[in-house]
Coordinates of C-alpha atoms and ligand atoms in Angstrom, one line a residue:
X1 CA 20.4 37.8 15.1
X2 CA 20.1 35.2 17.8
X3 CA 16.5 34.3 18.6
X4 CA 15.3 33.0 21.9
X5 CA 14.6 29.7 20.2
X6 CA 18.2 29.4 19.0
X7 CA 19.3 30.1 22.6
X8 CA 17.0 27.4 23.8
X9 CA 18.3 25.0 21.3
X10 CA 21.9 25.7 22.2
X11 CA 21.0 25.2 25.8
X12 CA 19.2 22.1 24.9
X13 CA 22.2 20.7 23.0
X14 CA 24.4 21.3 26.1
X15 CA 21.8 19.6 28.3
X16 CA 21.3 16.7 25.8
X17 CA 25.0 15.8 26.0
X18 CA 24.2 14.5 29.5
X19 CA 22.0 12.0 27.7
X20 CA 24.6 10.3 25.6
X21 CA 27.9 9.2 27.2
X22 CA 27.5 6.0 29.2
X23 CA 31.3 5.5 28.8
X24 CA 31.1 3.5 25.6
X25 CA 34.7 2.3 25.6
X26 CA 34.9 0.9 22.1
X27 CA 32.7 2.3 19.4
X28 CA 31.3 -0.4 17.1
X29 CA 32.9 -0.4 13.7
X30 CA 30.0 0.1 11.3
X31 CA 29.7 -2.3 8.4
X32 CA 28.9 -1.4 4.8
X33 CA 26.5 -3.8 3.2
X34 CA 27.6 -2.9 -0.4
X35 CA 31.1 -2.9 -2.0
X36 CA 32.9 0.4 -2.2
X37 CA 32.5 0.6 -6.0
X38 CA 28.7 0.2 -5.9
X39 CA 26.9 2.6 -8.3
X40 CA 25.9 5.8 -6.5
X41 CA 22.8 7.9 -6.8
X42 CA 22.6 11.3 -5.2
X43 CA 19.4 12.4 -3.5
X44 CA 18.8 15.9 -2.3
X45 CA 16.2 15.6 0.4
X46 CA 14.5 18.2 2.6
X47 CA 11.8 18.0 5.3
X48 CA 9.5 21.0 5.4
X49 CA 6.0 22.2 6.0
X50 CA 3.3 22.8 3.4
X51 CA -0.5 23.0 2.9
X52 CA -2.4 19.9 2.1
X53 CA -6.1 19.1 1.3
X54 CA -6.4 16.2 3.8
X55 CA -10.1 16.5 4.3
X56 CA -10.7 16.1 0.6
X57 CA -11.6 18.4 -2.3
X58 CA -13.6 21.5 -1.4
X59 CA -12.8 21.2 2.3
X60 CA -10.6 23.5 4.3
X61 CA -6.8 23.0 3.8
X62 CA -4.5 21.9 6.5
X63 CA -1.5 24.0 7.4
X64 CA 1.7 22.6 8.8
X65 CA 1.5 19.3 6.9
X66 CA 5.0 17.8 6.8
X67 CA 6.6 16.3 3.7
X68 CA 9.9 15.4 2.1
X69 CA 10.7 17.6 -0.9
X70 CA 7.3 19.2 -0.8
X71 CA 5.6 15.9 -1.9
X72 CA 3.3 14.0 0.4
X73 CA 4.6 10.5 0.8
X74 CA 7.5 11.2 -1.6
X75 CA 8.5 7.9 -3.3
X76 CA 12.1 7.2 -4.1
X77 CA 13.0 4.3 -6.3
X78 CA 16.4 2.8 -7.1
X79 CA 17.7 -0.6 -8.3
X80 CA 19.1 -3.0 -5.7
X81 CA 22.9 -2.7 -5.3
X82 CA 22.7 1.1 -5.5
X83 CA 24.1 3.4 -2.9
X84 CA 22.0 6.5 -2.1
X85 CA 24.1 9.4 -1.0
X86 CA 21.5 11.7 0.7
X87 CA 22.1 15.4 1.2
X88 CA 19.4 16.1 3.8
X89 CA 18.3 19.6 4.9
X90 CA 16.0 20.3 7.8
X91 CA 13.5 23.0 6.7
X92 CA 11.2 22.3 9.6
X93 CA 11.0 24.7 12.5
X94 CA 11.9 21.7 14.8
X95 CA 14.7 19.2 15.3
X96 CA 14.5 16.1 13.1
X97 CA 16.6 13.2 11.8
X98 CA 15.9 10.6 9.0
X99 CA 15.7 6.9 9.7
X100 CA 15.8 4.4 6.8
X101 CA 13.4 1.8 8.2
X102 CA 14.3 -1.7 7.3
X103 CA 17.4 -0.8 5.3
X104 CA 20.7 -2.4 6.5
X105 CA 22.5 0.9 6.7
X106 CA 25.9 1.7 8.4
X107 CA 25.1 2.6 12.0
X108 CA 26.0 6.3 11.6
X109 CA 23.2 6.6 8.9
X110 CA 20.5 5.1 11.1
X111 CA 19.1 8.5 12.2
X112 CA 18.5 7.7 15.9
X113 CA 19.1 10.7 18.0
X114 CA 20.9 10.7 20.4
X115 CA 22.3 7.2 19.9
X116 CA 23.7 7.4 16.3
X117 CA 23.7 11.2 15.6
X118 CA 22.7 14.5 17.2
X119 CA 19.3 15.7 16.1
X120 CA 19.5 18.1 13.2
X121 CA 18.4 21.7 14.1
X122 CA 16.2 23.8 11.8
X123 CA 18.4 24.8 8.8
X124 CA 20.9 22.1 9.5
X125 CA 22.1 19.4 7.1
X126 CA 23.2 15.8 7.4
X127 CA 24.7 13.4 4.9
X128 CA 23.3 9.9 5.0
X129 CA 25.0 7.0 3.3
X130 CA 22.2 4.5 2.4
X131 CA 23.3 1.3 0.7
X132 CA 20.4 -0.6 -0.8
X133 CA 21.4 -4.3 -0.8
X134 CA 17.9 -5.8 -0.6
X135 CA 14.9 -5.3 -2.9
X136 CA 11.5 -4.4 -1.5
X137 CA 9.3 -1.7 -0.1
X138 CA 10.9 0.4 2.7
X139 CA 10.2 3.8 4.1
X140 CA 12.0 6.6 5.8
X141 CA 10.8 8.8 8.6
X142 CA 12.1 11.1 11.4
X143 CA 13.4 9.5 14.5
X144 CA 12.9 12.6 16.6
X145 CA 9.5 13.9 17.6
X146 CA 8.1 11.1 15.5
X147 CA 4.7 11.2 17.0
X148 CA 4.4 14.8 16.0
X149 CA 6.2 14.8 12.7
X150 CA 5.0 11.5 11.3
X151 CA 1.5 12.4 12.7
X152 CA 1.6 15.4 10.4
X153 CA 2.6 13.3 7.4
X154 CA 6.4 13.1 7.4
X155 CA 7.2 9.8 5.8
X156 CA 8.7 8.8 2.4
X157 CA 8.6 5.5 0.5
X158 CA 11.7 3.8 -0.7
X159 CA 11.3 1.1 -3.3
X160 CA 14.3 -1.0 -4.1
X161 CA 13.8 -2.8 -7.4
X162 CA 15.2 -6.1 -8.4
X163 CA 15.7 -6.2 -12.2
X164 CA 15.0 -10.0 -11.9
X165 CA 11.4 -9.3 -10.9
X166 CA 10.6 -8.0 -14.4
X167 CA 10.1 -11.5 -15.7
X168 CA 7.3 -12.1 -13.2
X169 CA 5.1 -10.1 -15.6
X170 CA 2.8 -8.2 -13.2
X171 CA 0.3 -6.1 -15.2
X172 CA 0.2 -3.4 -12.6
X173 CA 1.8 -2.3 -9.4
X174 CA -0.2 -0.2 -6.9
X175 CA 0.9 1.3 -3.6
X176 CA -1.4 1.6 -0.6
X177 CA -0.4 3.8 2.2
X178 CA -2.5 3.5 5.4
X179 CA -2.3 6.7 7.4
X180 CA -5.0 8.5 9.3
X181 CA -5.0 12.2 10.3
X182 CA -5.8 13.8 13.6
X183 CA -7.8 16.8 12.4
X184 CA -10.8 18.8 13.5
X185 CA -13.6 19.7 11.1
X186 CA -11.8 22.8 10.0
X187 CA -8.7 20.9 9.0
X188 CA -6.7 22.0 12.0
X189 CA -4.4 19.5 13.8
X190 CA -5.5 18.0 17.0
X191 CA -2.9 17.0 19.6
X192 CA -1.1 13.9 18.3
X193 CA -0.7 12.3 21.7
X194 CA -2.6 12.0 25.0
X195 CA -1.6 10.3 28.2
X196 CA -4.7 8.1 27.8
X197 CA -3.7 7.0 24.4
X198 CA 0.1 6.7 25.0
X199 CA -0.6 4.4 28.0
X200 CA -3.1 2.2 26.1
X201 CA -3.4 1.4 22.4
X202 CA -2.3 4.8 21.2
X203 CA -4.1 7.9 20.1
X204 CA -6.0 7.3 16.9
X205 CA -6.6 9.6 14.0
X206 CA -10.0 11.2 13.5
X207 CA -10.0 10.9 9.7
X208 CA -9.2 7.6 8.1
X209 CA -7.3 7.8 4.8
X210 CA -5.7 5.8 2.1
X211 CA -2.7 7.5 0.3
X212 CA -3.5 10.6 2.2
X213 CA -7.2 10.9 1.1
X214 CA -10.4 10.2 3.0
X215 CA -12.1 8.7 -0.1
X216 CA -10.7 5.2 -0.9
X217 CA -9.0 5.2 -4.3
X218 CA -10.5 3.4 -7.3
X219 CA -7.8 2.0 -9.6
X220 CA -8.2 0.5 -13.0
X221 CA -6.4 -2.8 -13.8
X222 CA -6.6 -5.3 -16.6
X223 CA -9.4 -7.8 -16.2
X224 CA -7.9 -11.3 -15.3
X225 CA -4.6 -9.5 -14.9
X226 CA -2.0 -9.8 -12.1
X227 CA -1.6 -6.9 -9.7
X228 CA 1.2 -6.4 -7.2
X229 CA -0.1 -4.4 -4.2
X230 CA 2.5 -2.9 -2.0
X231 CA 0.9 -1.9 1.3
X232 CA 2.5 0.2 4.0
X233 CA 1.0 1.1 7.4
X234 CA 2.5 4.5 7.9
X235 CA 0.1 5.4 10.7
X236 CA 1.6 6.0 14.2
X237 CA -1.1 3.9 15.9
X238 CA -3.4 1.9 13.7
X239 CA -3.2 -1.9 13.4
X240 CA -5.0 -3.3 10.3
X241 CA -6.1 -6.8 9.3
X242 CA -5.3 -6.7 5.6
X243 CA -7.6 -8.8 3.4
X244 CA -9.6 -8.8 0.2
X245 CA -12.8 -10.1 -1.3
X246 CA -11.2 -12.7 -3.6
X247 CA -9.6 -16.0 -3.0
X248 CA -7.1 -15.2 -5.8
X249 CA -4.8 -13.4 -3.4
X250 CA -1.5 -14.3 -1.9
X251 CA 1.1 -12.6 0.4
X252 CA 4.4 -12.6 -1.4
X253 CA 6.6 -10.3 0.6
X254 CA 6.7 -9.1 4.3
X255 CA 8.5 -5.9 5.1
X256 CA 9.8 -5.9 1.6
X257 CA 11.4 -9.4 1.9
X258 CA 10.2 -12.2 -0.4
X259 CA 8.4 -14.9 1.5
X260 CA 7.0 -18.3 0.5
X261 CA 3.8 -17.2 -1.2
X262 CA 0.9 -17.7 1.3
X263 CA -2.7 -17.7 0.1
X264 CA -4.6 -15.1 2.1
X265 CA -7.4 -17.6 2.4
X266 CA -5.1 -20.0 4.2
X267 CA -3.9 -17.5 6.8
X268 CA -5.5 -17.4 10.3
X269 CA -8.8 -15.4 9.8
X270 CA -7.9 -15.0 6.1
X271 CA -6.0 -11.7 6.9
X272 CA -2.5 -10.5 7.4
X273 CA -2.2 -8.3 10.6
X274 CA -0.1 -5.3 10.2
X275 CA 1.0 -2.7 12.8
X276 CA 2.6 0.6 12.3
X277 CA 5.7 0.5 9.9
X278 CA 4.9 -3.0 8.6
X279 CA 4.7 -3.6 4.8
X280 CA 3.2 -6.4 2.8
X281 CA 3.2 -7.2 -0.9
X282 CA 0.1 -9.0 -2.2
X283 CA -0.3 -10.7 -5.6
X284 CA -4.0 -10.5 -6.5
X285 CA -5.7 -11.7 -9.7
X286 CA -8.3 -9.4 -11.2
X287 CA -11.8 -10.6 -11.9
X288 CA -13.6 -10.4 -15.3
X289 CA -14.3 -7.1 -17.1
X290 CA -16.5 -4.6 -15.2
X291 CA -16.1 -6.4 -11.9
X292 CA -14.3 -5.0 -8.8
X293 CA -11.8 -6.4 -6.3
X294 CA -11.8 -4.7 -2.9
X295 CA -9.0 -4.5 -0.4
X296 CA -10.2 -4.1 3.2
X297 CA -9.0 -3.6 6.7
X298 CA -11.2 -6.2 8.5
X299 CA -10.0 -5.2 12.0
X300 CA -12.7 -2.6 12.5
X301 CA -16.2 -3.9 13.3
X302 CA -17.4 -2.6 9.9
X303 CA -14.7 -3.6 7.4
X304 CA -12.9 -0.4 6.2
X305 CA -12.4 -0.2 2.4
X306 CA -8.8 0.7 1.6
X307 CA -8.9 0.5 -2.2
X308 CA -11.1 -0.7 -5.1
X309 CA -9.5 -2.3 -8.1
X310 CA -11.7 -2.0 -11.2
X311 CA -11.3 -4.6 -13.9
X312 CA -11.2 -3.2 -17.4
X313 CA -11.1 -5.4 -20.5
X314 CA -7.7 -5.5 -22.1
X315 CA -8.3 -8.8 -23.9
X316 CA -6.8 -11.0 -21.3
X317 CA -8.2 -14.5 -20.8
X318 CA -9.0 -16.1 -17.4
X319 CA -6.5 -18.7 -16.2
X320 CA -6.1 -20.5 -12.9
X321 CA -4.4 -18.3 -10.2
X322 CA -1.0 -19.3 -9.2
X323 CA 0.9 -16.9 -6.8
X324 CA 4.1 -15.5 -8.2
X325 CA 7.2 -16.1 -6.0
X326 CA 9.6 -13.2 -5.8
X327 CA 13.3 -14.0 -6.1
X328 CA 14.5 -15.2 -2.7
X329 CA 15.9 -12.5 -0.4
X330 CA 19.6 -12.5 0.1
X331 CA 20.0 -11.2 3.6
X332 CA 22.5 -12.7 6.1
X333 CA 20.6 -15.6 7.7
X334 CA 21.1 -16.7 11.3
X335 CA 23.0 -19.9 11.9
X336 CA 20.5 -22.0 13.8
X337 CA 23.0 -24.6 15.0
X338 CA 24.1 -22.8 18.2
X339 CA 22.2 -19.5 18.5
X340 CA 22.4 -17.6 21.8
X341 CA 19.0 -17.0 23.3
X342 CA 17.6 -14.0 25.2
X343 CA 14.2 -13.4 26.6
X344 CA 12.5 -10.0 26.5
X345 CA 9.4 -8.9 28.2
X346 CA 7.4 -6.1 26.8
X347 CA 5.7 -4.6 29.8
X348 CA 4.2 -1.6 31.5
X349 CA 6.6 0.6 33.5
X350 CA 5.5 -0.2 37.0
X351 CA 5.3 2.9 39.2
X352 CA 6.8 5.1 36.5
X353 CA 3.6 6.5 35.1
X354 CA 4.4 10.1 35.3
X355 CA 7.9 11.2 36.0
X356 CA 7.9 15.0 36.2
X357 CA 10.7 16.9 34.4
X358 CA 13.2 18.7 36.7
X359 CA 12.1 22.1 35.4
X360 CA 8.4 22.9 35.5
X361 CA 6.9 21.3 32.5
X362 CA 5.7 24.6 31.1
X363 CA 9.2 26.1 31.2
X364 CA 10.3 26.4 27.5
X365 CA 13.7 25.1 28.4
X366 CA 12.3 21.9 30.0
X367 CA 10.5 21.3 26.8
X368 CA 13.5 22.1 24.6
X369 CA 15.6 19.7 26.7
X370 CA 13.1 16.9 26.1
X371 CA 12.8 17.8 22.4
X372 CA 16.6 17.8 21.9
X373 CA 16.7 14.3 23.3
X374 CA 13.9 13.3 21.0
X375 CA 11.8 11.7 23.8
X376 CA 8.6 12.2 25.5
X377 CA 8.0 13.5 29.0
X378 CA 6.4 10.5 30.6
X379 CA 7.2 6.8 31.0
X380 CA 4.5 4.2 30.5
X381 CA 6.3 1.2 29.0
X382 CA 9.5 -0.9 29.4
X383 CA 11.4 -3.8 28.0
X384 CA 12.9 -6.0 30.8
X385 CA 12.2 -3.2 33.3
X386 CA 14.3 -0.8 31.2
X387 CA 12.6 2.3 29.9
X388 CA 14.1 4.7 27.4
X389 CA 15.0 7.9 29.2
X390 CA 12.2 10.5 29.4
X391 CA 11.2 13.5 31.4
X392 CA 13.5 13.8 34.5
X393 CA 15.2 10.6 33.5
X394 CA 17.1 12.0 30.5
X395 CA 19.8 9.4 30.3
X396 CA 20.7 6.7 27.9
X397 CA 19.8 3.4 29.5
X398 CA 22.4 0.6 29.4
X399 CA 22.1 -1.7 26.4
X400 CA 19.4 -4.4 26.7
X401 CA 22.2 -6.7 25.7
X402 CA 25.7 -6.7 24.3
X403 CA 25.9 -8.8 21.2
X404 CA 28.8 -10.0 19.1
X405 CA 29.2 -9.1 15.4
X406 CA 28.5 -12.0 13.2
X407 CA 26.9 -14.2 15.9
X408 CA 23.4 -15.5 15.7
X409 CA 20.8 -14.8 18.3
X410 CA 17.3 -16.0 19.0
X411 CA 15.1 -13.4 20.9
X412 CA 12.0 -14.6 22.5
X413 CA 9.7 -11.5 22.9
X414 CA 6.8 -11.8 25.3
X415 CA 4.1 -9.2 25.4
X416 CA 2.7 -9.1 28.9
X417 CA 0.6 -6.0 28.4
X418 CA -3.0 -5.6 27.4
X419 CA -2.2 -4.0 24.0
X420 CA -0.5 -5.1 20.8
X421 CA 3.1 -3.9 20.2
X422 CA 4.7 -4.1 16.7
X423 CA 8.4 -4.5 17.7
X424 CA 11.1 -3.2 15.3
X425 CA 14.8 -3.9 15.3
X426 CA 17.0 -1.4 13.5
X427 CA 19.8 -2.4 11.1
X428 CA 18.8 -6.0 10.7
X429 CA 16.4 -8.2 8.8
X430 CA 15.4 -11.0 11.1
X431 CA 13.6 -14.3 10.7
X432 CA 10.3 -14.7 12.5
X433 CA 10.5 -18.3 13.7
X434 CA 7.3 -18.8 15.7
X435 CA 4.4 -17.4 17.7
X436 CA 2.7 -18.9 20.7
X437 CA -0.7 -17.8 19.3
X438 CA -0.5 -17.9 15.5
X439 CA 0.4 -21.3 14.1
X440 CA 0.7 -22.6 10.6
X441 CA 2.7 -19.6 9.3
X442 CA 6.0 -20.7 7.9
X443 CA 9.1 -18.7 9.1
X444 CA 9.5 -15.4 7.2
X445 CA 11.8 -12.4 7.1
X446 CA 10.8 -9.1 8.6
X447 CA 12.1 -6.0 10.4
X448 CA 9.0 -5.4 12.5
X449 CA 7.0 -8.1 14.2
X450 CA 3.6 -7.9 15.9
X451 CA 3.3 -9.1 19.5
X452 CA -0.2 -9.5 20.8
X453 CA -1.2 -9.5 24.5
X454 CA 0.0 -12.8 26.0
X455 CA 1.8 -13.7 22.9
X456 CA 5.4 -14.8 22.7
X457 CA 7.2 -14.6 19.3
X458 CA 10.6 -15.8 18.5
X459 CA 12.9 -14.1 16.1
X460 CA 16.4 -15.0 14.9
X461 CA 19.1 -12.9 13.3
X462 CA 22.8 -12.6 12.7
X463 CA 24.0 -9.5 14.5
X464 CA 25.9 -6.8 12.7
X465 CA 28.0 -4.2 14.5
X466 CA 26.5 -0.9 15.7
X467 CA 24.3 0.5 18.3
X468 CA 20.8 -0.5 17.2
X469 CA 17.5 0.4 18.9
X470 CA 14.7 -2.1 19.4
X471 CA 11.3 -0.5 20.0
X472 CA 7.6 -0.6 19.6
X473 CA 6.5 1.2 16.4
X474 CA 3.3 2.6 18.0
X475 CA 5.1 5.9 18.2
X476 CA 3.6 7.1 21.4
X477 CA 4.7 3.8 23.0
X478 CA 8.3 4.4 21.9
X479 CA 8.2 8.0 23.0
X480 CA 7.0 6.8 26.5
X481 CA 9.7 4.2 27.2
X482 CA 9.1 1.2 24.9
X483 CA 12.6 1.4 23.4
X484 CA 15.9 -0.2 24.2
X485 CA 19.1 -0.9 22.3
X486 CA 21.6 -3.5 21.5
X487 CA 25.3 -2.8 21.3
X488 CA 26.9 -5.1 18.8
X489 CA 30.8 -5.2 18.6
Ligands
C2O1 CU1 10.6 3.0 11.7 CU2 13.0 3.1 14.8 O1 11.8 3.1 13.3
CU2 CU1 3.6 -0.6 21.6

């Protein structure tokens, strides 16, 4: 039986094809970042809806929570050098894709509809080839209706282990996922987006949560022991200032990539600012028995407690704190002798605040068309005057820049808006060279970089072939124009 929905989707697919072809003469040859004989691990993955107790125990359940494999924040772990072959099935009632954030995947596995694949319909499957060349904390999430699906929980964690890290001798590893929920008091979803939010700092959750729960976790760790905290901001909107109430704390990895250990107390404001999609690894030294160590978000006027570590006596002695350096990352580094430079302005879309779809907005087909192209219906933002197609303007914009495979580039990114934008480049790990506002931070590797109002940051990378998007990770911003792409051949 063919339902009206199927018909709409079929129509949408036909309509969406108008979105793609910009006469891309030569398709980039996608690179593999692992040798063909790399060990393989198979992962059966599905996205679906479930019930979840997001308001906490004894409170009403929330329906329509989204998760991979029926597990909130599913965590997948594999050793570096492994190839994940993912058999993905869409059990959601909506279109979706899977993007492997921060992983240097072949372009066809990047999960960006409509640029690298068509959105996967309900009941559809897709095979992703996900090489894992670099250790660290990554995550995966949809790249279609992200604001809605990530907003309802759809995100998985991917930890790539480096066997060489075992000798560092951490006593405990603990993961902190920062993700709020937009719920009413009865546990029902509130709209994930609003024009007011999308055109400013984003629409915030109503319930703050750590690891899905409104009550900050308490975790036991050996007194005087060494704890590795892996922090992910999976929220669509929230920017946090990560810090803690001890001086014995250091940032040891950014976006999964090892960095020169930096004492938190030596960083500007003694915090590490993280926007949506950013990750940070901290090494913290536990206090004496019975004492607590608290991890906070200091960005809010009243610091928000993310997690408490409780020191339990396991017979360890107190020694001087020395941050542990992770083995250096082995990503392709830019050649800084003769990089090509480009300047990008992150700006508001002048005069494009509300482009109406060609069909009346309440026509289901108009909505299906927009959904199939995985974009929003309005345009508020732009990069160098280019906005990602939305609403009536369902077309693939020309690439922001054509780049050459293997060449090194420096991008200067200036945020000329009134709001922070965490900018993410797909398929690459780049080096953050400098910022016009934050000084004293040595260059580090990342896949997402914060740009504050009136700030210019410079990043450098060696381009690898493919069609790669570059966008703000405040998901409503990306859905309303703040996305462009690079074509690397
Ligand atoms: Cu985590 Cu294009 O995204
Ligand atoms: Cu933004």
